[in-house]
mmCIF file of C-alpha atoms and ligand atoms in Angstrom:
data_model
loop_
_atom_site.group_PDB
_atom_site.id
_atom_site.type_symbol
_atom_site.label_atom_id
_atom_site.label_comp_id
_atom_site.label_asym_id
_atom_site.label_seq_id
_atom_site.Cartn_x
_atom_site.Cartn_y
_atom_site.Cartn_z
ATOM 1 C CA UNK A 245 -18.412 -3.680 27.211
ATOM 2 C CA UNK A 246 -20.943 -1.756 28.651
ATOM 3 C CA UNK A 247 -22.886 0.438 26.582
ATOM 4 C CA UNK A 248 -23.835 2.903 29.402
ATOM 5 C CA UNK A 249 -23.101 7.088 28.505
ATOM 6 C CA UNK A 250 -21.528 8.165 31.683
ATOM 7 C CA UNK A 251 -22.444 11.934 32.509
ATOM 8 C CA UNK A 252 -21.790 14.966 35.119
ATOM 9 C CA UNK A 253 -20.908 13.981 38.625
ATOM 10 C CA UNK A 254 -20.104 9.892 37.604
ATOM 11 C CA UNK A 255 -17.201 8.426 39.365
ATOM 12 C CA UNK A 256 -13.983 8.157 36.678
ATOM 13 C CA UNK A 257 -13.903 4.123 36.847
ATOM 14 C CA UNK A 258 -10.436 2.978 38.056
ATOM 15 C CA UNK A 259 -7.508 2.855 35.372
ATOM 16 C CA UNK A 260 -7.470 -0.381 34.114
ATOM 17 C CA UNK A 261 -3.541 -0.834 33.394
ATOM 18 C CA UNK A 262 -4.373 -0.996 29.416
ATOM 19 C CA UNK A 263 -5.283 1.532 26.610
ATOM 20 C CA UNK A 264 -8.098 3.672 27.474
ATOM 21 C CA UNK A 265 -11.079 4.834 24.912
ATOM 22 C CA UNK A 266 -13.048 7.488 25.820
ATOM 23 C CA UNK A 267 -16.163 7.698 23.597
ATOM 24 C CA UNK A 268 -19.723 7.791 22.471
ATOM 25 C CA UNK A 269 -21.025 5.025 21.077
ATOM 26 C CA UNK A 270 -22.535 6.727 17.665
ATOM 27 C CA UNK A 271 -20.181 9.086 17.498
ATOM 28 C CA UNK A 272 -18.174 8.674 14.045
ATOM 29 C CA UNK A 273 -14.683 10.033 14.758
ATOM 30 C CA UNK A 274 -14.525 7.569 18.179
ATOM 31 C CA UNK A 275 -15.271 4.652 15.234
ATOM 32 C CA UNK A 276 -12.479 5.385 13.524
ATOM 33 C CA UNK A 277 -9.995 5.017 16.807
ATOM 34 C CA UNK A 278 -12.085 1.771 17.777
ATOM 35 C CA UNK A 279 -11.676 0.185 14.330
ATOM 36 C CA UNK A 280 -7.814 0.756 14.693
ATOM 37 C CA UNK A 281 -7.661 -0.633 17.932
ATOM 38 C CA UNK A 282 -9.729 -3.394 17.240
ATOM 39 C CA UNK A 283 -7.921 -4.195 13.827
ATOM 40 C CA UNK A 284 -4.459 -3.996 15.672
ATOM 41 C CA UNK A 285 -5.736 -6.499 18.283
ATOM 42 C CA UNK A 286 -4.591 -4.289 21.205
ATOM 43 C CA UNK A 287 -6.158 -4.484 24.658
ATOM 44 C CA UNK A 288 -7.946 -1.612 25.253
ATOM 45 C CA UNK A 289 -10.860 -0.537 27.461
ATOM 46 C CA UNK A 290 -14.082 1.950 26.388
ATOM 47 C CA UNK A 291 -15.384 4.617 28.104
ATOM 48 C CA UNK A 292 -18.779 5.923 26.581
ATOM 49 C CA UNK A 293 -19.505 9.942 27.753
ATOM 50 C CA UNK A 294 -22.092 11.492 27.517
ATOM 51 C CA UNK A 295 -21.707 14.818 25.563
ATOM 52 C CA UNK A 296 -24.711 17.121 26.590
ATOM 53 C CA UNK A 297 -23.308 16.365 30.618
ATOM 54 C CA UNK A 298 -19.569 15.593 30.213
ATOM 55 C CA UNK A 299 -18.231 14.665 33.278
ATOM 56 C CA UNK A 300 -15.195 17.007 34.478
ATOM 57 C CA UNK A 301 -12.663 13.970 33.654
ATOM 58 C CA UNK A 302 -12.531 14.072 30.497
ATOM 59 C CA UNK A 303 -11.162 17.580 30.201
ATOM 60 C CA UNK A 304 -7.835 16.055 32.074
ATOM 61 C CA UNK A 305 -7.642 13.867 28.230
ATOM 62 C CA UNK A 306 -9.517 16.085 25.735
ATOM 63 C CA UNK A 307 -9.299 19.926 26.492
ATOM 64 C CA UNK A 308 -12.547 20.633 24.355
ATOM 65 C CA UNK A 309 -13.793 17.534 25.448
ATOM 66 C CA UNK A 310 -14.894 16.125 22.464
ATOM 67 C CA UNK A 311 -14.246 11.825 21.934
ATOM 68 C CA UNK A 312 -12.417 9.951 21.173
ATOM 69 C CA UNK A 313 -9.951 10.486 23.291
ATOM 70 C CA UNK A 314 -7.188 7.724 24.345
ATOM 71 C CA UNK A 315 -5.670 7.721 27.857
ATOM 72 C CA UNK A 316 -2.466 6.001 26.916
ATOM 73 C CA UNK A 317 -0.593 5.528 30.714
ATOM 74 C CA UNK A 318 -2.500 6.522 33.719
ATOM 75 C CA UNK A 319 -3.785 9.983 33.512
ATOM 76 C CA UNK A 320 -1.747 10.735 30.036
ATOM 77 C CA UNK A 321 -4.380 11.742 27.194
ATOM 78 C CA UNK A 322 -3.924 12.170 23.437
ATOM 79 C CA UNK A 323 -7.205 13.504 21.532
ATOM 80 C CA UNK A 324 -8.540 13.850 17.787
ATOM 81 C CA UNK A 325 -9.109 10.638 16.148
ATOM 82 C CA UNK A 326 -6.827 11.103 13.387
ATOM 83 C CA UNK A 327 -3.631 11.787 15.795
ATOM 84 C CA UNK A 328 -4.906 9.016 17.971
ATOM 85 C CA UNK A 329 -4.378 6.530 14.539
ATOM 86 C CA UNK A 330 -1.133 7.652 13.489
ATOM 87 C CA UNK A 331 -0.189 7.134 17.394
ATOM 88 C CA UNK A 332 -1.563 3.500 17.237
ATOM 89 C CA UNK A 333 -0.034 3.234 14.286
ATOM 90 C CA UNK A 334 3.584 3.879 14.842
ATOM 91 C CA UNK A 335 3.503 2.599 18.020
ATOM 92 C CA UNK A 336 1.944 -0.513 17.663
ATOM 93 C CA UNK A 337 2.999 -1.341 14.021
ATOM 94 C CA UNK A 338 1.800 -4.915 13.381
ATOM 95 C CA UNK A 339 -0.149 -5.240 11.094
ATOM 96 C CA UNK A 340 1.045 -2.213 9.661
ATOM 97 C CA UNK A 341 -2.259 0.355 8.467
ATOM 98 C CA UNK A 342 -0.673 2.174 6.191
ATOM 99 C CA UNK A 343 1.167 2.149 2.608
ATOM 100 C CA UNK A 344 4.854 2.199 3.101
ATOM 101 C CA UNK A 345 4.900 4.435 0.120
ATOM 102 C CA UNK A 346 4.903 7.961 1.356
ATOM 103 C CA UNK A 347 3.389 9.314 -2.019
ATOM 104 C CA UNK A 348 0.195 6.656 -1.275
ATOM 105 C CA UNK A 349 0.307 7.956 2.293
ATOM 106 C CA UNK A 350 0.214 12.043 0.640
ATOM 107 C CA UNK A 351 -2.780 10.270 -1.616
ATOM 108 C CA UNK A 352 -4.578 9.208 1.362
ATOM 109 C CA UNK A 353 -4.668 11.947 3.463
ATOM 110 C CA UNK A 354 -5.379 14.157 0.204
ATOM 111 C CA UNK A 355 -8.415 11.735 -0.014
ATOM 112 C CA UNK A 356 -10.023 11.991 3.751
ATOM 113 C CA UNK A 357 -9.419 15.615 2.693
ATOM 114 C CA UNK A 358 -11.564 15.639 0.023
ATOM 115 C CA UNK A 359 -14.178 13.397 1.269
ATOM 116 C CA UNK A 360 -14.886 15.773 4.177
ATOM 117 C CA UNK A 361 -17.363 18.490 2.563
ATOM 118 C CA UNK A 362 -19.461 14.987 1.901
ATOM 119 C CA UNK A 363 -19.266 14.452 5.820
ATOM 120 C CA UNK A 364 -19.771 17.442 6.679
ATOM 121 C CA UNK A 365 -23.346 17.231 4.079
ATOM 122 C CA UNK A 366 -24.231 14.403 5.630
ATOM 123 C CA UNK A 367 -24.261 16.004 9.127
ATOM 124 C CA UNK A 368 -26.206 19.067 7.824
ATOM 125 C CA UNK A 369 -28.782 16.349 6.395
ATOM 126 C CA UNK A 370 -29.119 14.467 9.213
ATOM 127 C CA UNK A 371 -29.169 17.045 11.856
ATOM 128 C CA UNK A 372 -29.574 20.630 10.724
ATOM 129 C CA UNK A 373 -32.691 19.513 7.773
ATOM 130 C CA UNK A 374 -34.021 23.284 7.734
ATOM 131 C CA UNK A 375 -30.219 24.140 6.242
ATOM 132 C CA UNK A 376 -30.577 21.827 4.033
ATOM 133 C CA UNK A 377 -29.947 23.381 0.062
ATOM 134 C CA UNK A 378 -28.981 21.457 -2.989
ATOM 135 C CA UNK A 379 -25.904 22.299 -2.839
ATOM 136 C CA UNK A 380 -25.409 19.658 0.372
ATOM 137 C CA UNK A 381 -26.554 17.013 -2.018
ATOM 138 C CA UNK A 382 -24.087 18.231 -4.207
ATOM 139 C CA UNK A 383 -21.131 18.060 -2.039
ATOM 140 C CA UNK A 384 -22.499 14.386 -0.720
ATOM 141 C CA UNK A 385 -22.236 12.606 -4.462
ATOM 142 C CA UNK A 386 -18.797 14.607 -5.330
ATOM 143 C CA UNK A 387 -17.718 12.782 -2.025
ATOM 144 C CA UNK A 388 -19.185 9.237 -3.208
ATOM 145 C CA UNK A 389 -18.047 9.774 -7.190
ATOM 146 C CA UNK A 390 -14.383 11.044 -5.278
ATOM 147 C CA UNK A 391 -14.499 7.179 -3.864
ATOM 148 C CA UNK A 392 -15.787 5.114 -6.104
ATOM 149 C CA UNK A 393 -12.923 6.665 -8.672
ATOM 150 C CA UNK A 394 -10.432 6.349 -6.433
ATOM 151 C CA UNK A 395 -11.582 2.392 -5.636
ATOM 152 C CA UNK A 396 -11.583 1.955 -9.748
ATOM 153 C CA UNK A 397 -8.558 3.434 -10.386
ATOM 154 C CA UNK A 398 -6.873 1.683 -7.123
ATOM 155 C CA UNK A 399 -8.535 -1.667 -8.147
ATOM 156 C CA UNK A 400 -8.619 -3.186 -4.914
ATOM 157 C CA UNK A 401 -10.924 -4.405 -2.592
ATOM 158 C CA UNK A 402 -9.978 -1.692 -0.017
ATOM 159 C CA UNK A 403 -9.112 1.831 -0.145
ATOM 160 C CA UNK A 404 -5.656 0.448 1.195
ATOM 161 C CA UNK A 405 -4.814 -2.414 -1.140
ATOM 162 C CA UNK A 406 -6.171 -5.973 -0.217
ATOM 163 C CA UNK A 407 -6.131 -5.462 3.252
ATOM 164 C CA UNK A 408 -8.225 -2.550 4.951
ATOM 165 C CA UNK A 409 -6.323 -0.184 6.348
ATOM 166 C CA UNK A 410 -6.311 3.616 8.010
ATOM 167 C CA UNK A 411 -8.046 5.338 5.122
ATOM 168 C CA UNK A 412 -10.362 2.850 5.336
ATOM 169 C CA UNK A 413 -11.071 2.745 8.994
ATOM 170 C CA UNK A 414 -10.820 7.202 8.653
ATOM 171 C CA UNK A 415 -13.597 6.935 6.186
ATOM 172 C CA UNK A 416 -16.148 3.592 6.752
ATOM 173 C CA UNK A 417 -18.022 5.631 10.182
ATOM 174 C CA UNK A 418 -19.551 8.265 7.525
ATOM 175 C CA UNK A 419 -20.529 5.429 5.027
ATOM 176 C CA UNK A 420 -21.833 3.686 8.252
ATOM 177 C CA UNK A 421 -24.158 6.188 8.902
ATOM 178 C CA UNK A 422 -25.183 7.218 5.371
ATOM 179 C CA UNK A 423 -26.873 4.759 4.669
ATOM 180 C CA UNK A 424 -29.376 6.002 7.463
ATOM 181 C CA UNK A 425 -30.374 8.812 5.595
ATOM 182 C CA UNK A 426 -33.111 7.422 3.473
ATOM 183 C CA UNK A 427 -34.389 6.053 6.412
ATOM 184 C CA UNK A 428 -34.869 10.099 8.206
ATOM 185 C CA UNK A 429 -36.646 11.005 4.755
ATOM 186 C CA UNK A 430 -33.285 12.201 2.869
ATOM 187 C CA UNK A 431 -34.544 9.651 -0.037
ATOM 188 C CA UNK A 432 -32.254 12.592 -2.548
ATOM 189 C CA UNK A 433 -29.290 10.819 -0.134
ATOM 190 C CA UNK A 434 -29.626 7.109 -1.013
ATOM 191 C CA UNK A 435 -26.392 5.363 -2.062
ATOM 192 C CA UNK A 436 -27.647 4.278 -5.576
ATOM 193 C CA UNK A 437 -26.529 0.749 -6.532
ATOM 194 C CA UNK A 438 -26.526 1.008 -9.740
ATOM 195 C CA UNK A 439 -24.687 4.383 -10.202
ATOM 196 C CA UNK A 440 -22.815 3.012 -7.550
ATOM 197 C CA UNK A 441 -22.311 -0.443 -7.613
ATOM 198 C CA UNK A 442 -18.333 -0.516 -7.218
ATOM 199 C CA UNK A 443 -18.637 1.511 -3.995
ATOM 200 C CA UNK A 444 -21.934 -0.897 -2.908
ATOM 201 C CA UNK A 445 -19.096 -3.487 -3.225
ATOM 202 C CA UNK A 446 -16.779 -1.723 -1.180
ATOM 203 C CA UNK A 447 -19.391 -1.414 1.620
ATOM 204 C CA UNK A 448 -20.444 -4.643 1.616
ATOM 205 C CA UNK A 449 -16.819 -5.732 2.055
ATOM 206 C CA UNK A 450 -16.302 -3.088 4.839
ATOM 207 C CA UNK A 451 -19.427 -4.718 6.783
ATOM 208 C CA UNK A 452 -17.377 -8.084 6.838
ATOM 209 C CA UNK A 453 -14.180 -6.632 7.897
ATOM 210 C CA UNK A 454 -13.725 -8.394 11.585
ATOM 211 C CA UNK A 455 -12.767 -4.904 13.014
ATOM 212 C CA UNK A 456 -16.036 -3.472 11.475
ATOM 213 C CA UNK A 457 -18.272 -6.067 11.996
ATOM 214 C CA UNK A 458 -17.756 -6.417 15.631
ATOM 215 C CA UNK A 459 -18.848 -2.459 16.275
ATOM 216 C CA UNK A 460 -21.069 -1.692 13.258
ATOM 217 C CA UNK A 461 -24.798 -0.683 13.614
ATOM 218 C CA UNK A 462 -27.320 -0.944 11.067
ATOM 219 C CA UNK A 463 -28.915 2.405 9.599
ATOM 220 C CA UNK A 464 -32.452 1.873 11.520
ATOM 221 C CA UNK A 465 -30.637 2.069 14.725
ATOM 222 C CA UNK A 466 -28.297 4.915 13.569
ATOM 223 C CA UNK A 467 -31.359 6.483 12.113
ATOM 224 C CA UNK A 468 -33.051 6.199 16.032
ATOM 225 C CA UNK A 469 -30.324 7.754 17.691
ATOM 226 C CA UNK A 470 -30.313 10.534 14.789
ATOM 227 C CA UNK A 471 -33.878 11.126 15.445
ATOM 228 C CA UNK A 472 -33.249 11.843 18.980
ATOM 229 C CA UNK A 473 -30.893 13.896 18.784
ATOM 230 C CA UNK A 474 -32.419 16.242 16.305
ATOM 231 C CA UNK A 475 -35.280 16.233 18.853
ATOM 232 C CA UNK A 476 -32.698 17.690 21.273
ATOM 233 C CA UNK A 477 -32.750 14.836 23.437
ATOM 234 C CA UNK A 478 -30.067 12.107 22.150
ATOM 235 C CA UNK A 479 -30.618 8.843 23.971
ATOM 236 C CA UNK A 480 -27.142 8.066 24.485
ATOM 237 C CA UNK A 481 -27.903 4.759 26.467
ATOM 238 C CA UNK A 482 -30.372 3.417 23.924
ATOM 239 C CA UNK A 483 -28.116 0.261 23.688
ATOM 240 C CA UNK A 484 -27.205 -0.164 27.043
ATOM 241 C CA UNK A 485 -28.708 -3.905 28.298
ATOM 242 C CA UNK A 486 -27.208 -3.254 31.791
ATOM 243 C CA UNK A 487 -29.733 -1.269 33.253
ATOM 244 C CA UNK A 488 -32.309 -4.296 32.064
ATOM 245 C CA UNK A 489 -30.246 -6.900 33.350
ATOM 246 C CA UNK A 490 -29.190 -5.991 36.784
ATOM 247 C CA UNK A 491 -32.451 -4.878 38.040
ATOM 248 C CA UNK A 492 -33.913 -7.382 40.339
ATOM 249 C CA UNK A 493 -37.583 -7.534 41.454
ATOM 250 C CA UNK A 494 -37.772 -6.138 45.084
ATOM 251 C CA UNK A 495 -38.712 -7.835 47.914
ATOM 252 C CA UNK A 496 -42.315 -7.425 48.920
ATOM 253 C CA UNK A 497 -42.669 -7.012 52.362
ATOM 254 C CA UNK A 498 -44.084 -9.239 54.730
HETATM 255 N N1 GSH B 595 -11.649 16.341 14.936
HETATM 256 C C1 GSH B 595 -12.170 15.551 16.029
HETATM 257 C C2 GSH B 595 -13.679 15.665 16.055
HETATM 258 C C3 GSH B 595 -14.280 14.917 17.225
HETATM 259 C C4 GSH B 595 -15.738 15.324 17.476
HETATM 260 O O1 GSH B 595 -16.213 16.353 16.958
HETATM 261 N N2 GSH B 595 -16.432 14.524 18.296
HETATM 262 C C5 GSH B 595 -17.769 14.895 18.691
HETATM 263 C C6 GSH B 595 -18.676 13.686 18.838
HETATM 264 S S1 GSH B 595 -18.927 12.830 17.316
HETATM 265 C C7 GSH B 595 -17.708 15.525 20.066
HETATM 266 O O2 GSH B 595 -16.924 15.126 20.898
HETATM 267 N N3 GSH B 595 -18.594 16.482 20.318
HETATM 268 C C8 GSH B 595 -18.734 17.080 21.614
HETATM 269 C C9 GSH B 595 -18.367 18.508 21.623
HETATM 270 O O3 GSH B 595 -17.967 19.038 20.568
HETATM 271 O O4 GSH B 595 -18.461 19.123 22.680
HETATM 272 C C10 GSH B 595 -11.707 14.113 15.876
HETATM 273 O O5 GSH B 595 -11.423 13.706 14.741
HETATM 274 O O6 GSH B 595 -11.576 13.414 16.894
#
């Protein structure tokens, strides 16, 4: 997969008769659509964009152009990562991602519900520090107490029951990238393992998930792409190794 952002006046590449993803590679919402697709072991292709020069394709999938975005037949978009999931998940129901108990399925959406004033703290940490009050911090450890309860009282290893499943996938991006906080100064945002130790469980679980693992970044390089962003230059291509490897050493002349 190549890493590489692709921006304003680049080519669309040719449909590749499978699933289409389109993008960014540290964008959290795209995670969530990736970890689906990776944990339903559907063929799919990835399309990284770059979001400060969107090229004008990807206004034919996503009208506001935000990612992810999945190009399901040739030309054909759906956008928003949580109607993406539901999508891959009715559609391509083995292994199935959800409980087939539609009160646990009212639960779970009540829960990415909740949890979102802790995402929404993080972002406001991470990218918007002069806006930062106490009451962010606030908001962030309602969201981690709101988990670790609901992983005490659920008792499993998973948000979903012993396998991961969509509320998982919906909320492990934002735990992904919290954990980067401490490392851009927000010390006040550290996951404390003691206080904490059921959810420190859960993450460390999360990391080992196959559909996690194969995608997940640590915090140092989450916390470098933060960095330059706030800086108002993000380096969308900071992972890409193509650039490196295809150059060859001209010629000299004779
Ligand atoms: N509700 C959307 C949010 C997606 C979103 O905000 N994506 C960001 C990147 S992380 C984006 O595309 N931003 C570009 C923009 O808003 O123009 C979803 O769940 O897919």
């Amino acid at each position: 997969m190549s890493e590489k952002h692709l921006q304003t006046g680049d080519a669309l590449p040719p449909y590749p008769g499978k699933l289409r993803l389109f993008a960014m590679r540290f964008c959290p919402y795209a995670e969530r659509s990736v970890l689906v697709l990776n944990a339903k072991n559907i063929p799919y292709e990835t399309v990284f964009i770059n979001l400060d020069h969107k090229p004008d394709w990807i206004f034919y999938y996503s009208p506001k152009g935000t990612v992810p975005a999945l190009e399901y037949e040739a030309g054909k978009g759906i956008f928003d990562s949580n109607i993406i999931n539901f999508y891959l998940d009715e559609k391509y129901p083995e292994p199935p991602l959800q409980s087939a108990d539609p009160l646990r399925r009212a639960q779970d959406k009540m829960l990415v519900e909740n949890f979102s004033g802790a995402q929404a703290a993080y972002y406001t940490a991470a990218f918007n520090s002069q806006a930062l009050q106490s009451s962010h911090l606030e908001t962030y450890q309602k969201g981690l107490d709101l988990l670790q309860k609901e992983l005490e009282t659920r008792g499993t290893t998973y948000l979903n029951g012993n396998e991961p499943g969509l509320i998982d996938y919906t909320i492990w991006p934002f735990l992904e990238r919290f954990q980067a906080l401490p490392l851009l100064g927000k010390t006040d945002f550290a996951i404390d393992k003691s206080k904490y130790a059921v959810l420190v469980t859960y993450i460390e679980a999360m990391k080992n998930v196959p559909a996690v693992k194969s995608y997940y970044l640590p915090p140092e390089t989450h916390a470098k792409f933060t960095e330059s962003r706030s800086k108002g230059d993000p380096d969308y291509n900071m992972l890409d190794t193509s650039a490196v490897c295809c150059m060859r050493p001209r010629k000299k002349k004779e």
